[in-house]
Amino acid sequence: MNFTTPASTNANAGLSDQQAARLLQQEGFNELPANKQRTALRILAEVLREPMFLLLMGAGAIYLLLGDRNDAFMLLGFVFITMAITIVQERRTERVLETLRDLSSPRALVIRNGEQVRIPGREVVNGDLLVLEEGDRVAADGVLLECHDLLLDESLLTGESVAVTKQRTDPTPEVATIFSNEAAGRIWSGTLIVQGGGLARVIATGSSTAIGQIGRTLQNQPQERSRLQQEIGTLVKRFAIFGIAVAMLIVLLYGWTRHDWLNGLLAGITLAMSLLPEEFTVILTVFMALGAWRISKNHVLTRHTPVIEALGSATVLCVDKTGTLTQNRMSVSAIVIGQETVMIGAEPGAALAPAALQVLRSAVLASETTPFDPMDKAFLRCLAELDPGDRDARRDWSLVHEYPLTQAVMAMTHVWHVAGQEHDVVATKGAPESVARLCRLDPSRSAAVLQQVEQLAAQGMRVLGVASASCVAASWPATPDGFDFTWLGLVGLADPIRPAIAQAVRECRQAGIRVVMITGDYPATARAIAALAGLPDEQVITGAQLAATNDTELRASVRDATIFARILPEQKLRLVNALKANGEIVAMTGDGVNDAPALKAAHIGISMGERGTDVAREASSLVLLNDDFSSIVHAIRLGRRIYDNLRKAMTYVVAVHLPIAGMTLLPLLLGTPLAFTPVHIVFLEMIINPACAIVFETEEADSDIMLRPPRAIDERLFGTRNVLLAVLQGSGLLAAVAAVFFFALHAGMQEQQARALAFTCVVIGNLGLIIANRSLSHSIFSLLRKPNPAQWWMLAGTSAALLAVLSIPPLQRLFHFAPVHDRMMALPFLASLAAVGWFELVKYGGRLWSGSAPRTSDRHDAPVAVDQ
């Protein structure tokens, strides 16, 4: 049944674009009431509850009690600046997340202006004509106008797991409930189309739908925290507990030894501010949100941001052949009738023999009337070109029954009724061996057919068998085996491989990622495509072999096999579980309803954006918008880069807090004047936050990012090596700053002069830390030449601010500085250079440490791919 009716038939032409736009403006989007958006005011309220803000306010209050209004107002000024930076940064993140949510919203196929168009589900309006296809989720409540073998899973609303049969009722029920007698002619938003198709008119959207009236239960389900979020949360909690404990100890120590409790409280607040790791959660949120946005620019949509953590750990990549390794531009290339092979297009303009046309017509009759599969589209396109009058000749034909492809019968069968005739026409197409069995061919002829299949498949073609039959109208058997089929011939379809596939497969191999092909095609076809893609083709496991293999044997087989042919969608789950049982981190692609369990079971489920069903999308973590294998490889590269940069930022944050906290604590222990006050801490925080959110987030991937083995899935973001690196770097800078400060005091300089020198040293050292941590494999001199515009803005802005507080008298007084002789300013610069030299020495030691580890994974010398 064809739902794309002529535009002249107004009843079935659907709404016009202008009508739809007007209704959308009047009724609003077709979506459930959303959770409150994080507006600027809401973010402001959250900032006001932040511990750092409360500490700043507490410090300002103490300064007022001490009568130091300048410092109090200075802190308040920094508070407003910090708030502004935080709000801008958070709003930027929110906008990215909103964009990603819009991209990942369900889609709907509607008829507008007489043509089928796929639109975001939220843009469906009352009166739209909704085209229902197997595997889609219904976008709105509606009444059925046409349907065929339509089964819906309504368990989301009813709790009943059994699919419900739908049929058009007359008159169509405008008012009905999910459990009423009229419900058979109604469809409900959020339900799943399990089988068949149809056409419905939308009568309720958004909160007016049945699911909208139930409430917001689905949207308010709490999300489980990812492993990385849990690790960061634990790290923040430990730092906070340690900081509070030490700060309280300092308050007691200062008050007890110096008998000045207000200044003791101020010293404690200063130390708490220096230890408080407020950047950690901000870093994670910003990196993941902007990382997902960057991945979407490479045609991969991130539905669940925690999957970014797993991308760098993927060891096996299972991909579809059709449309992923190939261009998904299938065309009929050959038709085999008896012993004759007819090459389509070999002689342009030549008429096709009647027998070949009959094969093509039957293949079209066995295809979906609203084609979704590229093979069905290829059949329809080829017949329209070779026999333009065929469609008009079948104007009085109607599809009355359908037998879907099953594990028992790998063929699709359609029954057509011809007006005025007593017998129905039956057509079937599918796996040649299944169609041969339906035709009850004798062994010798079946062997000859399979030999012809091998010849076509060896040329990289996908081969289908075609047969036809007839039966008394409305007298259909329970299964296709009940028909008396006549064998017509074979059809070979070609789908050219994507040009960049071989390079992408090589890149995967270098990165220690095995690429596995799982296809529904014949083994010879799979081998031919694998050879073009650069995949090893020595061993092929078929679906029949897999069915005869127990789980233990399968685990052994999947260690070496790179091609799985004649695989049913239901068997993909077994393959995923076998790979996981071997300790692999599995990325799996899929597009159909039956792929959903495998996508859900895989560590990284990847659905197809162009040809995938809504069910597959919902079961996946990533959506491949252009169905291109190379985009998956780009996503893995970006996933590794994001995790790598996140680790660099975390190392920098811990390293830079050590000298700040150390120079807050050492003067208290040694009985000298304080080196830093809250004003200095806030100034440094204004460097640290943008450095993490901008410099490290925008850092390009290291040149060897895809030459490293996959990261262990349970590897900690901030492990022993990173802790040691951060401590060594931070200790080196602490030593340099302490040397400058205490030397200046020992040399008889004023407290304010010593503070100015120490502050200069820690700021310059901070900038050195930023540059040094951009890469552990490059020296600081090469990193200065490596492009990162954000770095130069950071260096210029910080240098200008430092120069201002050192040279402008009002700012000097606010920062408790005093003018320093130009020659003495060489001291912090030399100490900072020494610290930078120490950073490079630590990095070199780190490279020697990691140099003993293998650069590539020995397990994955060969790659794995997936297709229906």
Coordinates of C-alpha atoms in Angstrom, one line a residue, residues 113-301:
N113 CA 2.3 19.0 0.6
G114 CA 1.5 15.5 -0.7
E115 CA 5.1 14.3 -0.1
Q116 CA 6.7 12.1 2.6
V117 CA 9.1 14.1 4.7
R118 CA 10.9 13.0 7.9
I119 CA 10.8 15.7 10.6
P120 CA 11.7 15.9 14.3
G121 CA 8.9 14.3 16.3
R122 CA 8.5 17.5 18.3
E123 CA 7.3 19.4 15.2
V124 CA 4.3 17.1 14.5
V125 CA 1.0 18.9 14.8
N126 CA -2.7 18.1 14.9
G127 CA -4.0 17.1 11.5
D128 CA -0.6 15.8 10.3
L129 CA -0.7 12.5 8.3
L130 CA 1.6 10.2 10.1
V131 CA 3.2 7.4 8.1
L132 CA 3.7 4.3 10.3
E133 CA 6.7 2.1 9.6
E134 CA 8.0 -1.0 11.4
G135 CA 10.6 -0.2 14.0
D136 CA 9.4 3.4 14.5
R137 CA 8.0 4.9 17.7
V138 CA 4.6 6.6 17.2
A139 CA 5.1 10.4 17.5
A140 CA 1.6 11.4 18.5
D141 CA -1.9 10.1 19.2
G142 CA -4.0 9.5 16.1
V143 CA -6.7 7.6 14.3
L144 CA -5.9 5.0 11.6
L145 CA -6.8 5.8 8.0
E146 CA -5.0 2.8 6.5
C147 CA -3.1 -0.1 7.9
H148 CA -1.6 -3.5 7.0
D149 CA -0.6 -6.2 9.4
L150 CA -0.1 -3.5 12.0
L151 CA 1.1 -4.6 15.5
L152 CA 1.9 -2.1 18.2
D153 CA 3.7 -2.6 21.5
E154 CA 1.7 -0.5 24.0
S155 CA 3.4 -1.8 27.1
L156 CA 4.7 1.7 27.9
L157 CA 1.1 2.7 28.6
T158 CA -0.7 -0.6 29.5
G159 CA 2.1 -2.7 31.0
E160 CA 1.0 -5.6 28.7
S161 CA 4.0 -7.1 26.9
V162 CA 1.9 -8.7 24.1
A163 CA 1.7 -6.7 20.9
V164 CA -1.7 -5.3 20.0
T165 CA -3.3 -5.8 16.6
K166 CA -4.6 -2.6 15.0
Q167 CA -7.2 -2.1 12.3
R168 CA -9.0 0.8 10.7
T169 CA -12.5 1.2 12.2
D170 CA -15.4 3.1 10.5
P171 CA -16.2 5.6 11.7
T172 CA -12.8 6.5 13.0
P173 CA -12.8 6.9 16.8
E174 CA -12.0 10.5 17.7
V175 CA -12.6 9.8 21.4
A176 CA -11.2 6.6 23.0
T177 CA -9.1 5.4 25.8
I178 CA -6.3 2.9 25.7
F179 CA -8.5 0.2 27.2
S180 CA -11.7 1.0 25.3
N181 CA -13.3 -1.0 22.5
E182 CA -12.5 1.8 20.0
A183 CA -8.8 1.6 20.8
A184 CA -8.2 -0.8 17.9
G185 CA -8.5 2.1 15.5
R186 CA -6.3 4.4 17.5
I187 CA -2.6 4.8 17.9
W188 CA -0.9 6.3 20.9
S189 CA 2.2 8.5 21.3
G190 CA 5.3 6.6 22.6
T191 CA 4.1 3.1 21.5
L192 CA 6.3 1.0 19.2
I193 CA 5.4 -0.3 15.8
V194 CA 6.4 -4.0 16.0
Q195 CA 5.1 -5.1 12.6
G196 CA 3.4 -3.8 9.4
G197 CA 2.6 -0.2 8.5
G198 CA -0.1 2.3 8.1
L199 CA -1.3 5.9 7.8
A200 CA -2.9 7.9 10.6
R201 CA -4.2 11.3 11.2
V202 CA -2.8 13.1 14.3
I203 CA -5.5 14.2 16.8
A204 CA -3.4 14.9 19.9
T205 CA 0.1 16.1 20.6
G206 CA 2.3 17.0 23.6
S207 CA 0.6 17.0 27.0
S208 CA -2.8 16.3 25.4
T209 CA -1.7 12.7 24.4
A210 CA -2.4 9.7 26.6
I211 CA 1.2 9.5 27.7
G212 CA 1.2 13.3 28.4
Q213 CA -1.8 12.9 30.7
I214 CA -0.1 10.2 32.7
G215 CA 2.6 12.7 33.8
R216 CA 6.2 13.3 33.8
T217 CA 7.3 9.9 35.3
L218 CA 9.6 9.0 32.5
Q219 CA 11.4 12.3 32.3
N220 CA 12.0 12.4 36.1
Q221 CA 13.8 9.1 36.3
P222 CA 17.1 9.7 38.0
Q223 CA 20.1 9.0 35.9
E224 CA 22.8 6.7 37.1
R225 CA 26.2 8.4 37.6
S226 CA 28.9 7.3 35.2
R227 CA 32.2 5.7 36.5
L228 CA 34.0 8.9 35.7
Q229 CA 31.5 11.0 37.6
Q230 CA 31.8 8.7 40.6
E231 CA 35.6 9.0 40.5
I232 CA 35.5 12.8 40.3
G233 CA 32.9 12.9 43.1
T234 CA 35.1 10.8 45.3
L235 CA 38.1 12.9 44.5
V236 CA 36.3 16.2 45.3
K237 CA 34.9 14.8 48.5
R238 CA 38.4 13.7 49.7
F239 CA 40.0 17.1 48.8
A240 CA 37.1 18.9 50.5
I241 CA 37.4 16.9 53.7
F242 CA 41.2 17.3 53.8
G243 CA 40.9 21.0 53.1
I244 CA 38.3 21.7 55.8
A245 CA 40.3 19.7 58.3
V246 CA 43.6 21.5 57.6
A247 CA 41.8 24.9 57.5
M248 CA 40.3 24.3 60.9
L249 CA 43.7 23.2 62.3
I250 CA 45.2 26.4 60.9
V251 CA 42.5 28.6 62.5
L252 CA 43.3 27.0 65.9
L253 CA 47.0 27.1 65.4
Y254 CA 47.0 30.8 64.3
G255 CA 44.6 31.9 67.0
W256 CA 46.5 29.9 69.7
T257 CA 50.0 31.1 68.7
R258 CA 49.3 34.6 67.6
H259 CA 46.2 35.4 69.7
D260 CA 44.4 36.8 66.7
W261 CA 41.3 34.7 66.0
L262 CA 39.9 36.9 63.2
N263 CA 43.0 36.8 61.2
G264 CA 43.3 33.2 62.0
L265 CA 39.9 32.6 60.6
L266 CA 41.0 34.6 57.5
A267 CA 44.1 32.4 57.2
G268 CA 41.9 29.3 57.4
I269 CA 39.6 30.5 54.7
T270 CA 42.6 31.3 52.5
L271 CA 43.9 27.8 52.9
A272 CA 40.5 26.3 52.3
M273 CA 40.1 28.3 49.1
S274 CA 43.6 27.1 48.0
L275 CA 42.7 23.5 48.5
L276 CA 39.1 23.5 47.4
P277 CA 38.9 21.6 44.0
E278 CA 36.0 23.4 42.6
E279 CA 37.3 23.0 39.1
F280 CA 37.0 19.2 39.0
T281 CA 33.2 19.0 38.4
V282 CA 33.3 22.0 36.1
I283 CA 36.0 20.4 34.0
L284 CA 34.0 17.2 33.7
T285 CA 30.8 18.9 32.7
V286 CA 32.4 21.3 30.2
F287 CA 34.6 18.6 28.6
M288 CA 31.8 16.1 28.2
A289 CA 29.3 18.6 26.8
L290 CA 31.7 20.3 24.4
G291 CA 33.2 16.9 23.5
A292 CA 29.8 15.6 22.5
W293 CA 29.3 18.8 20.4
R294 CA 32.7 18.2 18.7
I295 CA 31.8 14.6 18.0
S296 CA 28.5 15.7 16.4
K297 CA 30.5 17.9 14.0
N298 CA 31.9 14.6 12.7
H299 CA 28.4 13.3 12.0
V300 CA 28.2 11.2 15.2
L301 CA 25.5 12.2 17.7

